[in-house]
Amino acid sequence: MKYTLLIDCNDKKGLVYKISKVLYENDFNIETQQEFVDKENNKFFFRAVISGEVDKDKLKQELLKEIPCGNIRIFKKRKKRLFLMATKEAHALGDILIKHYSGDLDIEILGVIANRENLKDLVEKFNIPFYFIPAEGKTRIEHENEMLKIIEPLNPDFIILAKFMRILTPNFVEKFPNKIINIHHSFLPAFIGANPYKQAYDRGVKIIGATAHFVNNNLDDGPIIEQDVIRVNHEMNWEEMREKGRDIEKIVLGRAIKLAIEDRIFVYGNKTIIL
Amino acid sequence: MKYTLLIDCNDKKGLVYKISKVLYENDFNIETQQEFVDKENNKFFFRAVISGEVDKDKLKQELLKEIPCGNIRIFKKRKKRLFLMATKEAHALGDILIKHYSGDLDIEILGVIANRENLKDLVEKFNIPFYFIPAEGKTRIEHENEMLKIIEPLNPDFIILAKFMRILTPNFVEKFPNKIINIHHSFLPAFIGANPYKQAYDRGVKIIGATAHFVNNNLDDGPIIEQDVIRVNHEMNWEEMREKGRDIEKIVLGRAIKLAIEDRIFVYGNKTIIL
Amino acid sequence: MKYTLLIDCNDKKGLVYKISKVLYENDFNIETQQEFVDKENNKFFFRAVISGEVDKDKLKQELLKEIPCGNIRIFKKRKKRLFLMATKEAHALGDILIKHYSGDLDIEILGVIANRENLKDLVEKFNIPFYFIPAEGKTRIEHENEMLKIIEPLNPDFIILAKFMRILTPNFVEKFPNKIINIHHSFLPAFIGANPYKQAYDRGVKIIGATAHFVNNNLDDGPIIEQDVIRVNHEMNWEEMREKGRDIEKIVLGRAIKLAIEDRIFVYGNKTIIL
Amino acid sequence: MKYTLLIDCNDKKGLVYKISKVLYENDFNIETQQEFVDKENNKFFFRAVISGEVDKDKLKQELLKEIPCGNIRIFKKRKKRLFLMATKEAHALGDILIKHYSGDLDIEILGVIANRENLKDLVEKFNIPFYFIPAEGKTRIEHENEMLKIIEPLNPDFIILAKFMRILTPNFVEKFPNKIINIHHSFLPAFIGANPYKQAYDRGVKIIGATAHFVNNNLDDGPIIEQDVIRVNHEMNWEEMREKGRDIEKIVLGRAIKLAIEDRIFVYGNKTIIL
């Protein structure tokens, strides 16, 4: 049996020793192991991919005996189940569809919700359920509840906002803590909010970027998972920046999804630790 | 009428003056204009996007009167017609399909040839003709001639090798001078030839790359159009490098296609000048 | 005689023709020429390096006859004269000193002012006048006036803030429009103000940057000349980010100085056009 | 007492457990710890910064009892002692001098040897011994022996080739295994040998780079420590590439030195593992 073992707790002497002792005595093989201590906050983070015969519940009991304070999570290795949300742009969604199709992203796609209808044809080419849920004439909460009725029963591991251009309220966000990943089309915290390419153009920056982050209750303010940038110059208007930025958006989102499905991301405060 | 005007010739004093005089006197509006002088070789390169009422043949005559030595090309702005070739990997081909679908690449795709059959389903989702032309049991020339029989009548503006993993002979290449664009999965001239990711892994590099180039008669040695790189480290085996590299491959190929369809690339000797 | 010719004016048809006509008829040789049209604002920008026998005042007259609206500047090629300001960090200042020493930056350094004394020894190693002007016990204006008494008589082409950690008031800034270049240790507009590395650490970004910009009357809000970035991760505390960032700061500042002394930067509104 | 503990040996189950057990039982505090298993070669690499009261020889004995096969190195934290070699370019050497001066590189510089004399003045500004050892009229071995007579008695931790433009023979190299760090002005393995910027220009690449590597007996073929790149284009001749490349050369060399003096680099075969 192969597991991913994630532990975070207050740091103290001997944690690695105690964890590796339990793994050794239960005859686990460690494929990879990383640990990190946040000294400012005295927090210990540990991730290992392990294989062995012992059941995961028993392993958890053994570990808790040695490190009682620990927040211990053990995941059996399996394909993660993702739900996607989009509006009308095809690049980020299309990149996930192609990576899923080719096996470059080893995921199950449960479905796609969009508040525009134009992506229906693309999604259905790949035999993935598409739900058109327009927002017009509904309150935010009504619109979200309509979407939740589809998503919640599916119990996805992660919800990916592949250029979903609406703000989610706490009503929605709080149901999926550290499970909603958004791609923002700027190098956060620069250019929060609407039309960041226009903002970047107006400010005359020489580099633009994209940011994948977990969604919390503050707009574009959740824990950052991954960022990347590209050069721009005075010759480009904001539409050209947007077009050039799309490649970075999809790449950054793809990397964040990869980290998420491999259970590599710890969230602590408003930051991520990636092991 | 909107045209792209491309001129290259030996440099001498007054070329910009003479060109702009002709454009001015024929009442052309210049949308963008760039010029470059290669001093080492005394060569002048000029590109302009112009609009006006005068016919392109008449404009060419007028220009030739002023700069008789000039290699003058005038293209009416139109959607370029591309033919794609692939083997079995979906990422580069899929990226072009999505960009074509969404309009991010304003091209016509005439068809896709592959020497494996697995991409047929993906290509046909997008209603694009797919031709499975296996190479087994054929000489190189026989295989190429079979492909040429499909491609030549279509007279494509460019042929894109979207991870076509076979070497083309002069028999094929010479029919499409500066029209075949390949994506090589390394930072050329490092790691020419087979399995560059394995080569990169074995050499222990800290950065890998991808290179889009025109195909000439020497393997991986044609004029470079675009390159980009990403960081790797000792933790990654060559399969992981390959996977991470795929994002760069498709991005670099996409940028090269963009430059090609906008008629921005001059080839001089074994180099490109991009205006 | 070699000149740099800079022109900016409202765009209209035939500008390149008229400029190149004057250059041609006055028998100028054009070494490099670039032009850019800002379509949003209908502005034309032109830069050329030219050589010929005609006097620069006569050339200006001739050009004004053809393009009366033009803001025309003609500089004889000469070593630019820079004045440097610093506080206590050695990296950005030291990089300029080394580049000046080795000839990589072809500049004259008129002197260095600092509001701390520790850099005196470094600067004087290179036989450059060092002025220690502490700010303690003085109003901002008093402090600035003391510095102006040294700088103004020297009439520098550019003033370089090589990590000068004080805010300049309009009293100072307005005397040197588009002549003061600052290096800010963040990827502006992210992390304006004090200790941007601490701000970046607190926000949990995965990339940090540096920004060289002209100084105007709003803190960290002047026209951006150049930016660059590097990756950081959760393992780095803010002091480590600062240390890693120093390399980027000095590189970005060095590039901006290079662009400035080659007369390549146009300022329009709050942006730069770099030709 | 603070130590850096480095272990490499054949991988087997329980290594982390056994190491952490020894550290725990000897009451060591672990500041940072990283480990890596090279699965292809079944090799285990471990680095920890630890503090405690136990003597390093005793700790080594205790560790050897648990992991007898281990190549165990324990370094007391101290300022590393570097010897520098250069030829005539100031940028890489100057950057080390400034970083040493400012404390950004916490090193002792034992001296500088150059085979040209022009850097003498720069080095002596910083009160560092400069040895001018010309190569003219000497065999390689004679020249090297003259340099070795100065370097060997100083027993440096690392020898830094800060653009030392001569090839070292096995006579020299074998005396300092994995202690000589060179900066090569290309993105290796592209452009091995003389004038890589000219080679890069001639090949028409769109990106150039720099590579810091340990020196072994094959030219430019030692284990790579760090690399970085910058964009170039058709407008730049090779001298401009060289000038732009200098910034990257010095940055990459500086990062490699940093990794070396922190005892972060393992060499295995022709690769580095950086923990």
PDB file of N, CA and C in Angstrom, chain D residues 187-241:
ATOM      1  N   PHE D 187      25.672  28.631 -21.498  1.00  0.00           N
ATOM      2  CA  PHE D 187      24.753  27.688 -20.911  1.00  0.00           C
ATOM      3  C   PHE D 187      25.233  26.294 -21.290  1.00  0.00           C
ATOM      4  N   LEU D 188      26.146  25.736 -20.501  1.00  0.00           N
ATOM      5  CA  LEU D 188      26.713  24.420 -20.817  1.00  0.00           C
ATOM      6  C   LEU D 188      25.612  23.371 -20.852  1.00  0.00           C
ATOM      7  N   PRO D 189      25.727  22.350 -21.705  1.00  0.00           N
ATOM      8  CA  PRO D 189      26.879  22.014 -22.542  1.00  0.00           C
ATOM      9  C   PRO D 189      26.905  22.727 -23.892  1.00  0.00           C
ATOM     10  N   ALA D 190      26.093  23.757 -24.095  1.00  0.00           N
ATOM     11  CA  ALA D 190      26.215  24.497 -25.349  1.00  0.00           C
ATOM     12  C   ALA D 190      27.463  25.376 -25.279  1.00  0.00           C
ATOM     13  N   PHE D 191      28.193  25.423 -26.362  1.00  0.00           N
ATOM     14  CA  PHE D 191      29.300  26.365 -26.510  1.00  0.00           C
ATOM     15  C   PHE D 191      30.430  26.143 -25.521  1.00  0.00           C
ATOM     16  N   ILE D 192      30.924  24.929 -25.520  1.00  0.00           N
ATOM     17  CA  ILE D 192      32.143  24.604 -24.790  1.00  0.00           C
ATOM     18  C   ILE D 192      33.313  25.309 -25.461  1.00  0.00           C
ATOM     19  N   GLY D 193      34.327  25.649 -24.689  1.00  0.00           N
ATOM     20  CA  GLY D 193      35.575  26.141 -25.270  1.00  0.00           C
ATOM     21  C   GLY D 193      35.644  27.632 -25.439  1.00  0.00           C
ATOM     22  N   ALA D 194      36.375  28.080 -26.438  1.00  0.00           N
ATOM     23  CA  ALA D 194      36.741  29.488 -26.552  1.00  0.00           C
ATOM     24  C   ALA D 194      35.601  30.341 -27.079  1.00  0.00           C
ATOM     25  N   ASN D 195      35.546  31.568 -26.583  1.00  0.00           N
ATOM     26  CA  ASN D 195      34.592  32.591 -27.021  1.00  0.00           C
ATOM     27  C   ASN D 195      33.163  32.085 -27.229  1.00  0.00           C
ATOM     28  N   PRO D 196      32.532  31.639 -26.167  1.00  0.00           N
ATOM     29  CA  PRO D 196      31.160  31.138 -26.313  1.00  0.00           C
ATOM     30  C   PRO D 196      30.169  32.212 -26.761  1.00  0.00           C
ATOM     31  N   TYR D 197      30.422  33.484 -26.473  1.00  0.00           N
ATOM     32  CA  TYR D 197      29.481  34.509 -26.945  1.00  0.00           C
ATOM     33  C   TYR D 197      29.522  34.609 -28.469  1.00  0.00           C
ATOM     34  N   LYS D 198      30.722  34.487 -29.022  1.00  0.00           N
ATOM     35  CA  LYS D 198      30.845  34.493 -30.488  1.00  0.00           C
ATOM     36  C   LYS D 198      30.133  33.253 -31.056  1.00  0.00           C
ATOM     37  N   GLN D 199      30.316  32.129 -30.412  1.00  0.00           N
ATOM     38  CA  GLN D 199      29.641  30.908 -30.858  1.00  0.00           C
ATOM     39  C   GLN D 199      28.121  31.079 -30.797  1.00  0.00           C
ATOM     40  N   ALA D 200      27.642  31.677 -29.701  1.00  0.00           N
ATOM     41  CA  ALA D 200      26.203  31.873 -29.518  1.00  0.00           C
ATOM     42  C   ALA D 200      25.651  32.818 -30.579  1.00  0.00           C
ATOM     43  N   TYR D 201      26.404  33.886 -30.831  1.00  0.00           N
ATOM     44  CA  TYR D 201      26.021  34.841 -31.870  1.00  0.00           C
ATOM     45  C   TYR D 201      25.944  34.143 -33.230  1.00  0.00           C
ATOM     46  N   ASP D 202      26.989  33.372 -33.525  1.00  0.00           N
ATOM     47  CA  ASP D 202      27.027  32.703 -34.831  1.00  0.00           C
ATOM     48  C   ASP D 202      25.884  31.697 -34.994  1.00  0.00           C
ATOM     49  N   ARG D 203      25.476  31.086 -33.892  1.00  0.00           N
ATOM     50  CA  ARG D 203      24.390  30.107 -33.971  1.00  0.00           C
ATOM     51  C   ARG D 203      23.024  30.775 -33.988  1.00  0.00           C
ATOM     52  N   GLY D 204      22.976  32.047 -33.615  1.00  0.00           N
ATOM     53  CA  GLY D 204      21.695  32.751 -33.641  1.00  0.00           C
ATOM     54  C   GLY D 204      20.747  32.349 -32.529  1.00  0.00           C
ATOM     55  N   VAL D 205      21.266  32.047 -31.345  1.00  0.00           N
ATOM     56  CA  VAL D 205      20.389  31.679 -30.232  1.00  0.00           C
ATOM     57  C   VAL D 205      19.621  32.899 -29.726  1.00  0.00           C
ATOM     58  N   LYS D 206      18.516  32.667 -29.063  1.00  0.00           N
ATOM     59  CA  LYS D 206      17.680  33.741 -28.533  1.00  0.00           C
ATOM     60  C   LYS D 206      17.864  33.919 -27.022  1.00  0.00           C
ATOM     61  N   ILE D 207      18.666  33.056 -26.428  1.00  0.00           N
ATOM     62  CA  ILE D 207      18.930  33.103 -24.991  1.00  0.00           C
ATOM     63  C   ILE D 207      20.399  32.734 -24.786  1.00  0.00           C
ATOM     64  N   ILE D 208      21.084  33.453 -23.920  1.00  0.00           N
ATOM     65  CA  ILE D 208      22.444  33.052 -23.560  1.00  0.00           C
ATOM     66  C   ILE D 208      22.487  32.781 -22.059  1.00  0.00           C
ATOM     67  N   GLY D 209      23.554  32.153 -21.605  1.00  0.00           N
ATOM     68  CA  GLY D 209      23.591  31.783 -20.199  1.00  0.00           C
ATOM     69  C   GLY D 209      24.982  31.741 -19.641  1.00  0.00           C
ATOM     70  N   ALA D 210      25.036  31.349 -18.376  1.00  0.00           N
ATOM     71  CA  ALA D 210      26.306  31.167 -17.688  1.00  0.00           C
ATOM     72  C   ALA D 210      26.180  29.943 -16.794  1.00  0.00           C
ATOM     73  N   THR D 211      27.293  29.274 -16.572  1.00  0.00           N
ATOM     74  CA  THR D 211      27.304  28.012 -15.836  1.00  0.00           C
ATOM     75  C   THR D 211      28.454  28.001 -14.836  1.00  0.00           C
ATOM     76  N   ALA D 212      28.122  27.791 -13.565  1.00  0.00           N
ATOM     77  CA  ALA D 212      29.167  27.578 -12.563  1.00  0.00           C
ATOM     78  C   ALA D 212      29.299  26.076 -12.345  1.00  0.00           C
ATOM     79  N   HIS D 213      30.532  25.592 -12.368  1.00  0.00           N
ATOM     80  CA  HIS D 213      30.724  24.133 -12.247  1.00  0.00           C
ATOM     81  C   HIS D 213      32.051  23.839 -11.559  1.00  0.00           C
ATOM     82  N   PHE D 214      32.111  22.667 -10.953  1.00  0.00           N
ATOM     83  CA  PHE D 214      33.392  22.214 -10.454  1.00  0.00           C
ATOM     84  C   PHE D 214      34.277  21.857 -11.632  1.00  0.00           C
ATOM     85  N   VAL D 215      35.576  22.059 -11.460  1.00  0.00           N
ATOM     86  CA  VAL D 215      36.509  21.769 -12.541  1.00  0.00           C
ATOM     87  C   VAL D 215      37.052  20.360 -12.365  1.00  0.00           C
ATOM     88  N   ASN D 216      36.913  19.568 -13.423  1.00  0.00           N
ATOM     89  CA  ASN D 216      37.585  18.269 -13.430  1.00  0.00           C
ATOM     90  C   ASN D 216      38.541  18.244 -14.625  1.00  0.00           C
ATOM     91  N   ASN D 217      38.911  17.086 -15.045  1.00  0.00           N
ATOM     92  CA  ASN D 217      39.968  17.047 -16.062  1.00  0.00           C
ATOM     93  C   ASN D 217      39.504  17.231 -17.493  1.00  0.00           C
ATOM     94  N   ASN D 218      38.212  17.356 -17.707  1.00  0.00           N
ATOM     95  CA  ASN D 218      37.733  17.604 -19.063  1.00  0.00           C
ATOM     96  C   ASN D 218      37.199  19.024 -19.166  1.00  0.00           C
ATOM     97  N   LEU D 219      37.645  19.726 -20.130  1.00  0.00           N
ATOM     98  CA  LEU D 219      37.292  21.128 -20.326  1.00  0.00           C
ATOM     99  C   LEU D 219      35.778  21.365 -20.254  1.00  0.00           C
ATOM    100  N   ASP D 220      35.357  22.234 -19.367  1.00  0.00           N
ATOM    101  CA  ASP D 220      33.956  22.661 -19.275  1.00  0.00           C
ATOM    102  C   ASP D 220      33.003  21.488 -19.066  1.00  0.00           C
ATOM    103  N   ASP D 221      33.501  20.426 -18.466  1.00  0.00           N
ATOM    104  CA  ASP D 221      32.685  19.228 -18.373  1.00  0.00           C
ATOM    105  C   ASP D 221      32.455  18.769 -16.931  1.00  0.00           C
ATOM    106  N   GLY D 222      32.817  19.573 -15.963  1.00  0.00           N
ATOM    107  CA  GLY D 222      32.661  19.174 -14.567  1.00  0.00           C
ATOM    108  C   GLY D 222      31.228  19.282 -14.099  1.00  0.00           C
ATOM    109  N   PRO D 223      30.962  18.808 -12.873  1.00  0.00           N
ATOM    110  CA  PRO D 223      29.600  18.838 -12.321  1.00  0.00           C
ATOM    111  C   PRO D 223      29.058  20.265 -12.227  1.00  0.00           C
ATOM    112  N   ILE D 224      27.876  20.467 -12.782  1.00  0.00           N
ATOM    113  CA  ILE D 224      27.261  21.794 -12.816  1.00  0.00           C
ATOM    114  C   ILE D 224      26.651  22.129 -11.465  1.00  0.00           C
ATOM    115  N   ILE D 225      26.965  23.311 -10.961  1.00  0.00           N
ATOM    116  CA  ILE D 225      26.420  23.761  -9.669  1.00  0.00           C
ATOM    117  C   ILE D 225      25.210  24.662  -9.883  1.00  0.00           C
ATOM    118  N   GLU D 226      25.340  25.606 -10.810  1.00  0.00           N
ATOM    119  CA  GLU D 226      24.265  26.588 -11.001  1.00  0.00           C
ATOM    120  C   GLU D 226      24.351  27.154 -12.412  1.00  0.00           C
ATOM    121  N   GLN D 227      23.182  27.490 -12.956  1.00  0.00           N
ATOM    122  CA  GLN D 227      23.103  28.101 -14.284  1.00  0.00           C
ATOM    123  C   GLN D 227      22.026  29.166 -14.284  1.00  0.00           C
ATOM    124  N   ASP D 228      22.183  30.124 -15.159  1.00  0.00           N
ATOM    125  CA  ASP D 228      21.095  31.066 -15.403  1.00  0.00           C
ATOM    126  C   ASP D 228      21.247  31.635 -16.809  1.00  0.00           C
ATOM    127  N   VAL D 229      20.199  32.288 -17.264  1.00  0.00           N
ATOM    128  CA  VAL D 229      20.142  32.728 -18.661  1.00  0.00           C
ATOM    129  C   VAL D 229      19.533  34.122 -18.771  1.00  0.00           C
ATOM    130  N   ILE D 230      19.754  34.766 -19.904  1.00  0.00           N
ATOM    131  CA  ILE D 230      19.041  35.996 -20.279  1.00  0.00           C
ATOM    132  C   ILE D 230      18.738  35.977 -21.775  1.00  0.00           C
ATOM    133  N   ARG D 231      17.717  36.737 -22.137  1.00  0.00           N
ATOM    134  CA  ARG D 231      17.313  36.826 -23.540  1.00  0.00           C
ATOM    135  C   ARG D 231      18.264  37.733 -24.320  1.00  0.00           C
ATOM    136  N   VAL D 232      18.525  37.353 -25.539  1.00  0.00           N
ATOM    137  CA  VAL D 232      19.228  38.217 -26.483  1.00  0.00           C
ATOM    138  C   VAL D 232      18.396  38.243 -27.763  1.00  0.00           C
ATOM    139  N   ASN D 233      18.813  39.080 -28.725  1.00  0.00           N
ATOM    140  CA  ASN D 233      18.084  39.078 -29.991  1.00  0.00           C
ATOM    141  C   ASN D 233      19.001  39.442 -31.143  1.00  0.00           C
ATOM    142  N   HIS D 234      18.415  39.476 -32.324  1.00  0.00           N
ATOM    143  CA  HIS D 234      19.224  39.690 -33.531  1.00  0.00           C
ATOM    144  C   HIS D 234      19.924  41.039 -33.549  1.00  0.00           C
ATOM    145  N   GLU D 235      19.463  41.978 -32.718  1.00  0.00           N
ATOM    146  CA  GLU D 235      20.078  43.310 -32.734  1.00  0.00           C
ATOM    147  C   GLU D 235      21.448  43.344 -32.064  1.00  0.00           C
ATOM    148  N   MET D 236      21.728  42.315 -31.253  1.00  0.00           N
ATOM    149  CA  MET D 236      22.965  42.351 -30.475  1.00  0.00           C
ATOM    150  C   MET D 236      24.087  41.632 -31.214  1.00  0.00           C
ATOM    151  N   ASN D 237      25.246  42.280 -31.320  1.00  0.00           N
ATOM    152  CA  ASN D 237      26.413  41.566 -31.819  1.00  0.00           C
ATOM    153  C   ASN D 237      27.057  40.811 -30.646  1.00  0.00           C
ATOM    154  N   TRP D 238      28.105  40.065 -30.921  1.00  0.00           N
ATOM    155  CA  TRP D 238      28.599  39.205 -29.850  1.00  0.00           C
ATOM    156  C   TRP D 238      29.229  39.992 -28.721  1.00  0.00           C
ATOM    157  N   GLU D 239      29.766  41.169 -29.011  1.00  0.00           N
ATOM    158  CA  GLU D 239      30.322  41.978 -27.926  1.00  0.00           C
ATOM    159  C   GLU D 239      29.213  42.464 -26.996  1.00  0.00           C
ATOM    160  N   GLU D 240      28.067  42.778 -27.565  1.00  0.00           N
ATOM    161  CA  GLU D 240      26.944  43.195 -26.714  1.00  0.00           C
ATOM    162  C   GLU D 240      26.405  42.014 -25.902  1.00  0.00           C
ATOM    163  N   MET D 241      26.409  40.824 -26.512  1.00  0.00           N
ATOM    164  CA  MET D 241      26.019  39.637 -25.745  1.00  0.00           C
ATOM    165  C   MET D 241      26.997  39.438 -24.568  1.00  0.00           C
TER     166      MET D 241
END
